[in-house]
Amino acid sequence: MYSFTDDLRVPIVGAPMAGGTSTPALTAAVSEAGGFGFHGGAYVSPETLRADVRSIRELTDQPFGVNLFVPEQVDVDDLEFAAYRERLTPLAERAGVDLPESVPFTDDAFDAKIDVLIAERVPVVSFTFGLPDRNTIDRLHDAEIAVSSTVTSIDEARTATERGVDSLCAQGFSAGGHRAMFRIHDADPQMDTLDLVRAVVPLGLPVVGAGGVATPLDVEAILEAGAVAAQVGTLLLRTPEAGTRQAHKDALADPRFTQTVTTRAYSGRLARGLENDFIRTNDGHAPLAYPQVNTLTGGIRKASESDADVINLWAGSGFREARAVSVAEVISGLTPQAPNRFGQ
Ligand SMILES: Cc1cc2nc3c(=O)[nH]c(=O)nc-3n(C[C@H](O)[C@H](O)[C@H](O)COP(=O)(O)O)c2cc1C
């Protein structure tokens, strides 16, 4: 089976960042710089995903991966959902948005996207929010596609290993964006990235450590803990290649934003971002309903995309180190031992 970890020229993995941040240019730039770029495949149609994969291939002949969210349909408490809708109504009115009365569950075209990734022979497919069934893993393996699973605990890592995945992404508590717990009702294990890496390495699969990477010393520590690479998301957010909204890019450098927190307020699932007014007002009120809450807040976020106190500002604890420089510069800054442009 193909192992992307054997292909790394520098021990850096570019995080998949669905929702507009992952662009073909970002994913390709990470792989071109000697790391391994993962592309966020959630929230887009199968057709867009296919077009993105082809665009990445036009930009690089290096291998890359695509990440999908595993769907989980849970019962939604209608009263809690209605109460949250009510709570958001004044904000929606200010933004000129009608909030939907109810939002149906969607699996984000999961099976159709798997078909696209198999047809396109994408080298690696990674999964977040759970594991695909055995049949899906077998189909990917039959197409010589390697499978990776994002885990937040030792139990999840063990389950993923038993299910037959080829590598693990160990996501520590400091990571930006959604927490990867397998089930929405699971409590956050809140494991530190290094502790989690150390705990899952003995399972025997290649491990990538993710969460809070801000400096070359962080990369070194993750490698010393036994990982084959460090995954970075937040550090890439301000690069010109990323599709991050301008207000989000600006907020990352704005001293007004002082800390990151985890919240369910935007999507119903826990995610880490810069603390802003939206989180201060709504944290603790969203029902455990994903992707329904994500869709509910989506209209407001779209209409307010230049307002950093409304939109989700996903970020990990290392956000202060995110610089507005190219992806190649971010990666060479993390791996000073990498050869320079003269190959030395
Ligand atoms: C804006 C943003 C979007 C993200 N989207 C995804 C995603 O689509 N799939 C995924 O597996 N992880 C996603 N993540 C989490 C990353 O894969 C990774 O765990 C995290 O960025 C690592 O921590 P760091 O942000 O401190 O570098 C996202 C993170 C950010 C910051």
mmCIF file of C-alpha atoms and ligand atoms in Angstrom:
data_model
loop_
_atom_site.group_PDB
_atom_site.id
_atom_site.type_symbol
_atom_site.label_atom_id
_atom_site.label_comp_id
_atom_site.label_asym_id
_atom_site.label_seq_id
_atom_site.Cartn_x
_atom_site.Cartn_y
_atom_site.Cartn_z
ATOM 1 C CA MET A 1 0.000 0.000 0.000
ATOM 2 C CA TYR A 2 1.209 3.487 -0.850
ATOM 3 C CA SER A 3 2.639 5.283 2.196
ATOM 4 C CA PHE A 4 2.701 9.053 1.854
ATOM 5 C CA THR A 5 4.935 9.281 4.855
ATOM 6 C CA ASP A 6 7.734 7.658 2.784
ATOM 7 C CA ASP A 7 7.422 10.440 0.215
ATOM 8 C CA LEU A 8 7.980 13.373 2.558
ATOM 9 C CA ARG A 9 10.991 15.527 1.721
ATOM 10 C CA VAL A 10 10.210 17.639 4.788
ATOM 11 C CA PRO A 11 8.248 16.302 7.762
ATOM 12 C CA ILE A 12 5.314 18.662 7.322
ATOM 13 C CA VAL A 13 1.725 17.838 6.412
ATOM 14 C CA GLY A 14 -0.600 20.613 5.286
ATOM 15 C CA ALA A 15 -3.940 20.319 7.074
ATOM 16 C CA PRO A 16 -7.099 19.866 5.050
ATOM 17 C CA MET A 17 -9.209 22.971 5.695
ATOM 18 C CA ALA A 18 -12.715 22.705 4.299
ATOM 19 C CA GLY A 19 -15.043 25.667 4.016
ATOM 20 C CA GLY A 20 -13.030 27.749 1.576
ATOM 21 C CA THR A 21 -9.583 27.751 3.186
ATOM 22 C CA SER A 22 -8.258 24.763 1.262
ATOM 23 C CA THR A 23 -7.650 25.852 -2.315
ATOM 24 C CA PRO A 24 -5.931 23.826 -5.026
ATOM 25 C CA ALA A 25 -3.111 26.399 -4.824
ATOM 26 C CA LEU A 26 -2.654 25.806 -1.071
ATOM 27 C CA THR A 27 -2.710 22.016 -1.276
ATOM 28 C CA ALA A 28 -0.352 21.960 -4.268
ATOM 29 C CA ALA A 29 2.037 24.455 -2.659
ATOM 30 C CA VAL A 30 2.485 22.268 0.432
ATOM 31 C CA SER A 31 3.341 19.222 -1.698
ATOM 32 C CA GLU A 32 5.583 21.310 -3.970
ATOM 33 C CA ALA A 33 7.472 22.556 -0.894
ATOM 34 C CA GLY A 34 8.345 18.962 0.003
ATOM 35 C CA GLY A 35 5.579 18.341 2.524
ATOM 36 C CA PHE A 36 2.287 16.564 1.900
ATOM 37 C CA GLY A 37 -0.784 18.656 1.145
ATOM 38 C CA PHE A 38 -4.230 17.526 2.259
ATOM 39 C CA HIS A 39 -7.236 19.121 0.609
ATOM 40 C CA GLY A 40 -10.502 19.699 2.459
ATOM 41 C CA GLY A 41 -13.237 17.814 0.616
ATOM 42 C CA ALA A 42 -16.156 18.657 2.918
ATOM 43 C CA TYR A 43 -18.866 21.237 2.108
ATOM 44 C CA VAL A 44 -18.337 21.033 -1.670
ATOM 45 C CA SER A 45 -20.227 19.007 -4.251
ATOM 46 C CA PRO A 46 -18.660 15.886 -5.783
ATOM 47 C CA GLU A 47 -18.318 17.836 -9.060
ATOM 48 C CA THR A 48 -16.411 20.661 -7.358
ATOM 49 C CA LEU A 49 -14.239 18.140 -5.551
ATOM 50 C CA ARG A 50 -13.393 16.471 -8.874
ATOM 51 C CA ALA A 51 -12.544 19.863 -10.402
ATOM 52 C CA ASP A 52 -10.378 20.740 -7.369
ATOM 53 C CA VAL A 53 -8.473 17.453 -7.607
ATOM 54 C CA ARG A 54 -7.797 18.101 -11.283
ATOM 55 C CA SER A 55 -6.698 21.678 -10.544
ATOM 56 C CA ILE A 56 -4.252 20.430 -7.908
ATOM 57 C CA ARG A 57 -2.826 18.017 -10.481
ATOM 58 C CA GLU A 58 -2.334 20.890 -12.910
ATOM 59 C CA LEU A 59 -0.309 22.716 -10.262
ATOM 60 C CA THR A 60 1.878 19.868 -9.036
ATOM 61 C CA ASP A 61 2.912 16.368 -9.982
ATOM 62 C CA GLN A 62 3.610 15.613 -6.331
ATOM 63 C CA PRO A 63 1.204 13.373 -4.406
ATOM 64 C CA PHE A 64 -1.482 14.869 -2.151
ATOM 65 C CA GLY A 65 -4.498 13.736 -0.168
ATOM 66 C CA VAL A 66 -8.158 14.624 0.282
ATOM 67 C CA ASN A 67 -10.057 14.705 3.571
ATOM 68 C CA LEU A 68 -13.731 13.906 4.089
ATOM 69 C CA PHE A 69 -16.034 14.188 7.100
ATOM 70 C CA VAL A 70 -17.685 10.899 8.012
ATOM 71 C CA PRO A 71 -21.427 11.501 8.367
ATOM 72 C CA GLU A 72 -23.184 10.637 11.620
ATOM 73 C CA GLN A 73 -26.946 10.974 11.823
ATOM 74 C CA VAL A 74 -28.162 11.588 15.350
ATOM 75 C CA ASP A 75 -31.565 12.528 16.736
ATOM 76 C CA VAL A 76 -31.937 16.275 17.038
ATOM 77 C CA ASP A 77 -33.874 17.831 19.901
ATOM 78 C CA ASP A 78 -36.390 19.987 18.006
ATOM 79 C CA LEU A 79 -37.075 22.234 20.990
ATOM 80 C CA GLU A 80 -33.383 22.932 21.533
ATOM 81 C CA PHE A 81 -32.968 23.596 17.834
ATOM 82 C CA ALA A 82 -35.902 26.027 17.821
ATOM 83 C CA ALA A 83 -34.530 27.789 20.908
ATOM 84 C CA TYR A 84 -31.153 28.248 19.252
ATOM 85 C CA ARG A 85 -32.838 29.551 16.115
ATOM 86 C CA GLU A 86 -34.727 32.022 18.280
ATOM 87 C CA ARG A 87 -31.518 33.091 19.972
ATOM 88 C CA LEU A 88 -29.851 33.801 16.610
ATOM 89 C CA THR A 89 -32.838 35.650 15.150
ATOM 90 C CA PRO A 90 -31.836 39.223 16.162
ATOM 91 C CA LEU A 91 -28.403 38.699 14.630
ATOM 92 C CA ALA A 92 -29.976 37.199 11.504
ATOM 93 C CA GLU A 93 -32.307 40.184 11.179
ATOM 94 C CA ARG A 94 -29.391 42.592 11.451
ATOM 95 C CA ALA A 95 -27.612 40.615 8.729
ATOM 96 C CA GLY A 96 -30.766 40.546 6.579
ATOM 97 C CA VAL A 97 -30.970 36.767 6.623
ATOM 98 C CA ASP A 98 -34.000 34.486 7.014
ATOM 99 C CA LEU A 99 -33.193 31.553 9.266
ATOM 100 C CA PRO A 100 -34.641 28.221 8.117
ATOM 101 C CA GLU A 101 -37.372 26.748 10.374
ATOM 102 C CA SER A 102 -35.716 23.361 10.214
ATOM 103 C CA VAL A 103 -32.651 21.952 8.546
ATOM 104 C CA PRO A 104 -32.559 18.408 7.181
ATOM 105 C CA PHE A 105 -29.615 16.116 7.841
ATOM 106 C CA THR A 106 -27.237 15.728 4.920
ATOM 107 C CA ASP A 107 -24.326 13.332 4.521
ATOM 108 C CA ASP A 108 -22.529 15.868 2.311
ATOM 109 C CA ALA A 109 -22.670 13.383 -0.615
ATOM 110 C CA PHE A 110 -20.178 11.138 1.146
ATOM 111 C CA ASP A 111 -20.522 8.073 -1.120
ATOM 112 C CA ALA A 112 -20.451 10.108 -4.320
ATOM 113 C CA LYS A 113 -17.251 11.806 -3.141
ATOM 114 C CA ILE A 114 -15.648 8.430 -2.389
ATOM 115 C CA ASP A 115 -16.513 7.447 -5.978
ATOM 116 C CA VAL A 116 -14.838 10.632 -7.266
ATOM 117 C CA LEU A 117 -11.688 10.041 -5.204
ATOM 118 C CA ILE A 118 -11.481 6.443 -6.427
ATOM 119 C CA ALA A 119 -12.064 7.452 -10.047
ATOM 120 C CA GLU A 120 -9.408 10.163 -9.753
ATOM 121 C CA ARG A 121 -6.978 7.807 -7.977
ATOM 122 C CA VAL A 122 -6.173 10.361 -5.281
ATOM 123 C CA PRO A 123 -3.188 8.829 -3.438
ATOM 124 C CA VAL A 124 -4.499 9.259 0.138
ATOM 125 C CA VAL A 125 -7.948 9.815 1.610
ATOM 126 C CA SER A 126 -8.214 10.887 5.238
ATOM 127 C CA PHE A 127 -11.284 10.870 7.447
ATOM 128 C CA THR A 128 -12.422 13.085 10.291
ATOM 129 C CA PHE A 129 -15.455 12.719 12.624
ATOM 130 C CA GLY A 130 -15.269 8.940 12.567
ATOM 131 C CA LEU A 131 -14.357 5.964 10.446
ATOM 132 C CA PRO A 132 -15.768 4.816 7.143
ATOM 133 C CA ASP A 133 -17.142 1.278 7.043
ATOM 134 C CA ARG A 134 -14.912 -1.640 6.152
ATOM 135 C CA ASN A 135 -16.336 -1.826 2.618
ATOM 136 C CA THR A 136 -15.324 1.778 1.882
ATOM 137 C CA ILE A 137 -11.818 1.135 3.187
ATOM 138 C CA ASP A 138 -11.588 -2.019 1.050
ATOM 139 C CA ARG A 139 -12.737 -0.120 -2.038
ATOM 140 C CA LEU A 140 -10.099 2.559 -1.446
ATOM 141 C CA HIS A 141 -7.422 -0.070 -0.872
ATOM 142 C CA ASP A 142 -8.457 -1.951 -4.023
ATOM 143 C CA ALA A 143 -7.817 1.308 -5.886
ATOM 144 C CA GLU A 144 -4.404 1.516 -4.163
ATOM 145 C CA ILE A 145 -5.505 4.539 -2.181
ATOM 146 C CA ALA A 146 -4.081 4.795 1.332
ATOM 147 C CA VAL A 147 -6.459 5.615 4.182
ATOM 148 C CA SER A 148 -5.738 7.881 7.132
ATOM 149 C CA SER A 149 -7.855 8.530 10.213
ATOM 150 C CA THR A 150 -7.806 11.576 12.462
ATOM 151 C CA VAL A 151 -8.013 10.602 16.125
ATOM 152 C CA THR A 152 -8.224 12.503 19.397
ATOM 153 C CA SER A 153 -7.821 9.628 21.861
ATOM 154 C CA ILE A 154 -6.130 6.276 22.322
ATOM 155 C CA ASP A 155 -9.482 4.474 22.021
ATOM 156 C CA GLU A 156 -10.184 6.100 18.658
ATOM 157 C CA ALA A 157 -6.654 5.262 17.491
ATOM 158 C CA ARG A 158 -7.142 1.630 18.484
ATOM 159 C CA THR A 159 -10.501 1.410 16.703
ATOM 160 C CA ALA A 160 -9.025 2.996 13.565
ATOM 161 C CA THR A 161 -6.073 0.597 13.597
ATOM 162 C CA GLU A 162 -8.422 -2.386 13.950
ATOM 163 C CA ARG A 163 -10.575 -1.062 11.081
ATOM 164 C CA GLY A 164 -7.531 -1.265 8.797
ATOM 165 C CA VAL A 165 -6.419 2.318 8.170
ATOM 166 C CA ASP A 166 -2.829 2.897 7.049
ATOM 167 C CA SER A 167 -1.855 5.933 9.131
ATOM 168 C CA LEU A 168 -3.139 8.110 11.954
ATOM 169 C CA CYS A 169 -3.352 11.858 12.401
ATOM 170 C CA ALA A 170 -3.189 12.477 16.153
ATOM 171 C CA GLN A 171 -5.077 15.714 16.758
ATOM 172 C CA GLY A 172 -4.255 17.374 20.070
ATOM 173 C CA PHE A 173 -6.490 19.747 22.002
ATOM 174 C CA SER A 174 -4.670 22.880 20.802
ATOM 175 C CA ALA A 175 -5.576 22.243 17.133
ATOM 176 C CA GLY A 176 -7.518 24.836 15.186
ATOM 177 C CA GLY A 177 -10.854 24.042 13.559
ATOM 178 C CA HIS A 178 -13.165 21.153 14.336
ATOM 179 C CA ARG A 179 -12.221 18.627 16.954
ATOM 180 C CA ALA A 180 -12.198 15.246 15.243
ATOM 181 C CA MET A 181 -14.043 13.126 17.823
ATOM 182 C CA PHE A 182 -15.718 10.090 16.224
ATOM 183 C CA ARG A 183 -19.158 10.936 17.646
ATOM 184 C CA ILE A 184 -20.760 14.296 18.281
ATOM 185 C CA HIS A 185 -21.793 13.215 21.783
ATOM 186 C CA ASP A 186 -18.244 12.206 22.762
ATOM 187 C CA ALA A 187 -16.609 14.381 25.394
ATOM 188 C CA ASP A 188 -13.412 16.039 24.215
ATOM 189 C CA PRO A 189 -10.498 13.969 25.570
ATOM 190 C CA GLN A 190 -8.504 17.252 25.594
ATOM 191 C CA MET A 191 -5.217 15.449 25.072
ATOM 192 C CA ASP A 192 -2.090 17.448 24.491
ATOM 193 C CA THR A 193 -0.609 16.820 21.012
ATOM 194 C CA LEU A 194 2.670 15.354 22.293
ATOM 195 C CA ASP A 195 0.961 13.117 24.869
ATOM 196 C CA LEU A 196 -1.447 11.834 22.222
ATOM 197 C CA VAL A 197 1.354 11.134 19.732
ATOM 198 C CA ARG A 198 3.339 9.235 22.372
ATOM 199 C CA ALA A 199 0.251 7.248 23.334
ATOM 200 C CA VAL A 200 -0.695 6.132 19.808
ATOM 201 C CA VAL A 201 2.755 5.494 18.268
ATOM 202 C CA PRO A 202 2.985 2.047 19.959
ATOM 203 C CA LEU A 203 -0.028 0.894 17.910
ATOM 204 C CA GLY A 204 2.437 0.582 15.043
ATOM 205 C CA LEU A 205 1.023 2.830 12.320
ATOM 206 C CA PRO A 206 2.784 5.947 11.015
ATOM 207 C CA VAL A 207 1.540 8.884 13.071
ATOM 208 C CA VAL A 208 1.264 12.553 12.096
ATOM 209 C CA GLY A 209 0.969 14.929 15.060
ATOM 210 C CA ALA A 210 -1.405 17.889 14.711
ATOM 211 C CA GLY A 211 -2.275 20.823 16.926
ATOM 212 C CA GLY A 212 -0.583 23.985 18.025
ATOM 213 C CA VAL A 213 2.519 23.734 15.826
ATOM 214 C CA ALA A 214 4.019 27.226 15.690
ATOM 215 C CA THR A 215 7.827 26.880 15.602
ATOM 216 C CA PRO A 216 10.594 24.514 14.428
ATOM 217 C CA LEU A 217 10.938 23.397 18.052
ATOM 218 C CA ASP A 218 7.309 22.226 18.022
ATOM 219 C CA VAL A 219 8.023 20.175 14.895
ATOM 220 C CA GLU A 220 11.121 18.707 16.510
ATOM 221 C CA ALA A 221 9.189 17.789 19.662
ATOM 222 C CA ILE A 222 6.475 16.036 17.638
ATOM 223 C CA LEU A 223 9.114 14.047 15.734
ATOM 224 C CA GLU A 224 10.897 13.176 18.975
ATOM 225 C CA ALA A 225 7.581 11.939 20.366
ATOM 226 C CA GLY A 226 7.616 9.358 17.568
ATOM 227 C CA ALA A 227 5.577 11.003 14.800
ATOM 228 C CA VAL A 228 6.728 10.907 11.176
ATOM 229 C CA ALA A 229 5.529 14.465 10.537
ATOM 230 C CA ALA A 230 3.801 17.476 12.034
ATOM 231 C CA GLN A 231 0.538 18.729 10.532
ATOM 232 C CA VAL A 232 -0.024 22.473 10.329
ATOM 233 C CA GLY A 233 -3.275 24.288 9.714
ATOM 234 C CA THR A 234 -3.301 27.623 11.491
ATOM 235 C CA LEU A 235 0.210 28.549 10.297
ATOM 236 C CA LEU A 236 -1.049 28.389 6.706
ATOM 237 C CA LEU A 237 -4.149 30.535 7.204
ATOM 238 C CA ARG A 238 -2.548 33.869 6.310
ATOM 239 C CA THR A 239 -0.626 32.631 3.265
ATOM 240 C CA PRO A 240 -1.653 34.111 -0.083
ATOM 241 C CA GLU A 241 -2.395 30.580 -1.337
ATOM 242 C CA ALA A 242 -5.080 29.988 1.323
ATOM 243 C CA GLY A 243 -8.708 30.904 0.652
ATOM 244 C CA THR A 244 -9.134 32.247 4.204
ATOM 245 C CA ARG A 245 -11.521 35.204 4.353
ATOM 246 C CA GLN A 246 -9.754 38.551 4.710
ATOM 247 C CA ALA A 247 -11.490 39.297 8.042
ATOM 248 C CA HIS A 248 -10.212 35.964 9.388
ATOM 249 C CA LYS A 249 -6.669 36.649 8.144
ATOM 250 C CA ASP A 250 -6.746 40.086 9.745
ATOM 251 C CA ALA A 251 -8.146 38.831 13.055
ATOM 252 C CA LEU A 252 -5.260 36.381 13.418
ATOM 253 C CA ALA A 253 -2.890 39.358 13.578
ATOM 254 C CA ASP A 254 -5.225 41.665 15.539
ATOM 255 C CA PRO A 255 -4.224 42.149 19.214
ATOM 256 C CA ARG A 256 -7.939 42.535 20.030
ATOM 257 C CA PHE A 257 -8.234 38.739 19.738
ATOM 258 C CA THR A 258 -6.304 37.297 22.622
ATOM 259 C CA GLN A 259 -7.229 33.633 22.923
ATOM 260 C CA THR A 260 -8.699 30.582 21.253
ATOM 261 C CA VAL A 261 -11.520 28.528 22.743
ATOM 262 C CA THR A 262 -13.520 25.474 21.736
ATOM 263 C CA THR A 263 -17.212 25.966 21.053
ATOM 264 C CA ARG A 264 -20.211 24.256 19.489
ATOM 265 C CA ALA A 265 -21.838 27.617 18.733
ATOM 266 C CA TYR A 266 -21.169 27.630 14.981
ATOM 267 C CA SER A 267 -21.750 24.055 13.914
ATOM 268 C CA GLY A 268 -23.033 21.952 16.805
ATOM 269 C CA ARG A 269 -19.687 20.148 16.848
ATOM 270 C CA LEU A 270 -16.784 21.346 18.954
ATOM 271 C CA ALA A 271 -14.251 23.498 17.126
ATOM 272 C CA ARG A 272 -11.399 25.775 18.201
ATOM 273 C CA GLY A 273 -11.282 29.372 17.097
ATOM 274 C CA LEU A 274 -10.453 32.904 18.191
ATOM 275 C CA GLU A 275 -12.898 34.001 20.856
ATOM 276 C CA ASN A 276 -15.191 36.693 19.458
ATOM 277 C CA ASP A 277 -18.616 38.208 20.260
ATOM 278 C CA PHE A 278 -20.521 35.401 18.533
ATOM 279 C CA ILE A 279 -18.866 32.799 20.743
ATOM 280 C CA ARG A 280 -19.186 34.891 23.913
ATOM 281 C CA THR A 281 -22.923 35.305 23.225
ATOM 282 C CA ASN A 282 -23.829 31.849 21.989
ATOM 283 C CA ASP A 283 -21.415 29.332 23.465
ATOM 284 C CA GLY A 284 -23.184 26.635 25.431
ATOM 285 C CA HIS A 285 -26.540 27.094 23.679
ATOM 286 C CA ALA A 286 -26.214 25.182 20.409
ATOM 287 C CA PRO A 287 -27.853 21.751 20.236
ATOM 288 C CA LEU A 288 -25.686 18.749 19.395
ATOM 289 C CA ALA A 289 -26.797 18.690 15.783
ATOM 290 C CA TYR A 290 -24.261 18.554 12.981
ATOM 291 C CA PRO A 291 -24.437 19.619 10.200
ATOM 292 C CA GLN A 292 -27.808 21.195 10.988
ATOM 293 C CA VAL A 293 -26.418 23.939 13.267
ATOM 294 C CA ASN A 294 -23.652 24.585 10.745
ATOM 295 C CA THR A 295 -26.290 25.157 8.072
ATOM 296 C CA LEU A 296 -28.420 27.255 10.445
ATOM 297 C CA THR A 297 -25.567 29.683 11.151
ATOM 298 C CA GLY A 298 -24.239 29.516 7.582
ATOM 299 C CA GLY A 299 -26.480 32.268 6.179
ATOM 300 C CA ILE A 300 -25.508 34.699 8.922
ATOM 301 C CA ARG A 301 -21.819 33.942 8.445
ATOM 302 C CA LYS A 302 -22.055 34.406 4.691
ATOM 303 C CA ALA A 303 -23.860 37.723 5.000
ATOM 304 C CA SER A 304 -21.385 38.943 7.627
ATOM 305 C CA GLU A 305 -18.184 37.686 6.065
ATOM 306 C CA SER A 306 -16.239 40.854 6.766
ATOM 307 C CA ASP A 307 -17.307 40.972 10.428
ATOM 308 C CA ALA A 308 -14.774 39.154 12.614
ATOM 309 C CA ASP A 309 -17.145 39.287 15.568
ATOM 310 C CA VAL A 310 -19.672 37.159 13.700
ATOM 311 C CA ILE A 311 -17.795 34.708 11.500
ATOM 312 C CA ASN A 312 -15.972 31.625 12.714
ATOM 313 C CA LEU A 313 -12.268 32.388 13.105
ATOM 314 C CA TRP A 314 -10.918 28.834 13.347
ATOM 315 C CA ALA A 315 -7.440 28.895 14.828
ATOM 316 C CA GLY A 316 -5.150 26.782 16.968
ATOM 317 C CA SER A 317 -3.237 27.919 20.007
ATOM 318 C CA GLY A 318 -0.192 28.884 17.903
ATOM 319 C CA PHE A 319 -2.097 31.543 15.959
ATOM 320 C CA ARG A 320 0.264 34.370 16.928
ATOM 321 C CA GLU A 321 2.950 32.786 14.736
ATOM 322 C CA ALA A 322 0.783 32.725 11.598
ATOM 323 C CA ARG A 323 2.475 35.043 9.084
ATOM 324 C CA ALA A 324 1.357 36.544 5.799
ATOM 325 C CA VAL A 325 4.091 34.809 3.812
ATOM 326 C CA SER A 326 4.034 32.117 1.135
ATOM 327 C CA VAL A 327 3.423 28.458 1.922
ATOM 328 C CA ALA A 328 7.015 27.694 0.875
ATOM 329 C CA GLU A 329 8.269 30.223 3.437
ATOM 330 C CA VAL A 330 6.079 28.809 6.208
ATOM 331 C CA ILE A 331 7.405 25.332 5.515
ATOM 332 C CA SER A 332 11.062 26.294 5.164
ATOM 333 C CA GLY A 333 10.725 28.310 8.399
ATOM 334 C CA LEU A 334 9.573 25.173 10.214
ATOM 335 C CA THR A 335 12.287 22.937 8.855
ATOM 336 C CA PRO A 336 15.551 24.856 8.915
ATOM 337 C CA GLN A 337 17.430 21.659 8.141
ATOM 338 C CA ALA A 338 15.667 21.410 4.755
ATOM 339 C CA PRO A 339 17.899 22.070 1.757
ATOM 340 C CA ASN A 340 17.911 25.672 0.599
ATOM 341 C CA ARG A 341 17.166 26.722 -2.957
ATOM 342 C CA PHE A 342 20.733 25.863 -3.997
ATOM 343 C CA GLY A 343 20.160 22.328 -2.788
ATOM 344 C CA GLN A 344 22.574 22.677 0.130
HETATM 345 C C1 LIG B 1 -9.655 26.796 9.162
HETATM 346 C C2 LIG B 1 -9.472 25.359 9.511
HETATM 347 C C3 LIG B 1 -10.222 24.393 8.844
HETATM 348 C C4 LIG B 1 -10.051 23.034 9.133
HETATM 349 N N1 LIG B 1 -10.757 22.111 8.414
HETATM 350 C C5 LIG B 1 -10.492 20.781 8.584
HETATM 351 C C6 LIG B 1 -11.053 19.814 7.725
HETATM 352 O O1 LIG B 1 -11.788 20.119 6.780
HETATM 353 N N2 LIG B 1 -10.754 18.506 7.957
HETATM 354 C C7 LIG B 1 -9.904 18.119 8.964
HETATM 355 O O2 LIG B 1 -9.651 16.935 9.115
HETATM 356 N N3 LIG B 1 -9.349 19.034 9.785
HETATM 357 C C8 LIG B 1 -9.596 20.350 9.613
HETATM 358 N N4 LIG B 1 -8.978 21.260 10.414
HETATM 359 C C9 LIG B 1 -8.074 20.789 11.486
HETATM 360 C C10 LIG B 1 -6.688 20.472 10.939
HETATM 361 O O3 LIG B 1 -6.699 19.290 10.180
HETATM 362 C C11 LIG B 1 -5.619 20.287 12.026
HETATM 363 O O4 LIG B 1 -6.022 19.323 12.951
HETATM 364 C C12 LIG B 1 -5.296 21.563 12.752
HETATM 365 O O5 LIG B 1 -5.276 22.662 11.883
HETATM 366 C C13 LIG B 1 -3.934 21.443 13.406
HETATM 367 O O6 LIG B 1 -3.772 22.415 14.399
HETATM 368 P P1 LIG B 1 -3.232 23.890 14.107
HETATM 369 O O7 LIG B 1 -4.359 24.609 13.472
HETATM 370 O O8 LIG B 1 -2.916 24.376 15.478
HETATM 371 O O9 LIG B 1 -2.044 23.791 13.191
HETATM 372 C C14 LIG B 1 -9.130 22.635 10.142
HETATM 373 C C15 LIG B 1 -8.387 23.613 10.811
HETATM 374 C C16 LIG B 1 -8.536 24.953 10.508
HETATM 375 C C17 LIG B 1 -7.684 25.950 11.228
#
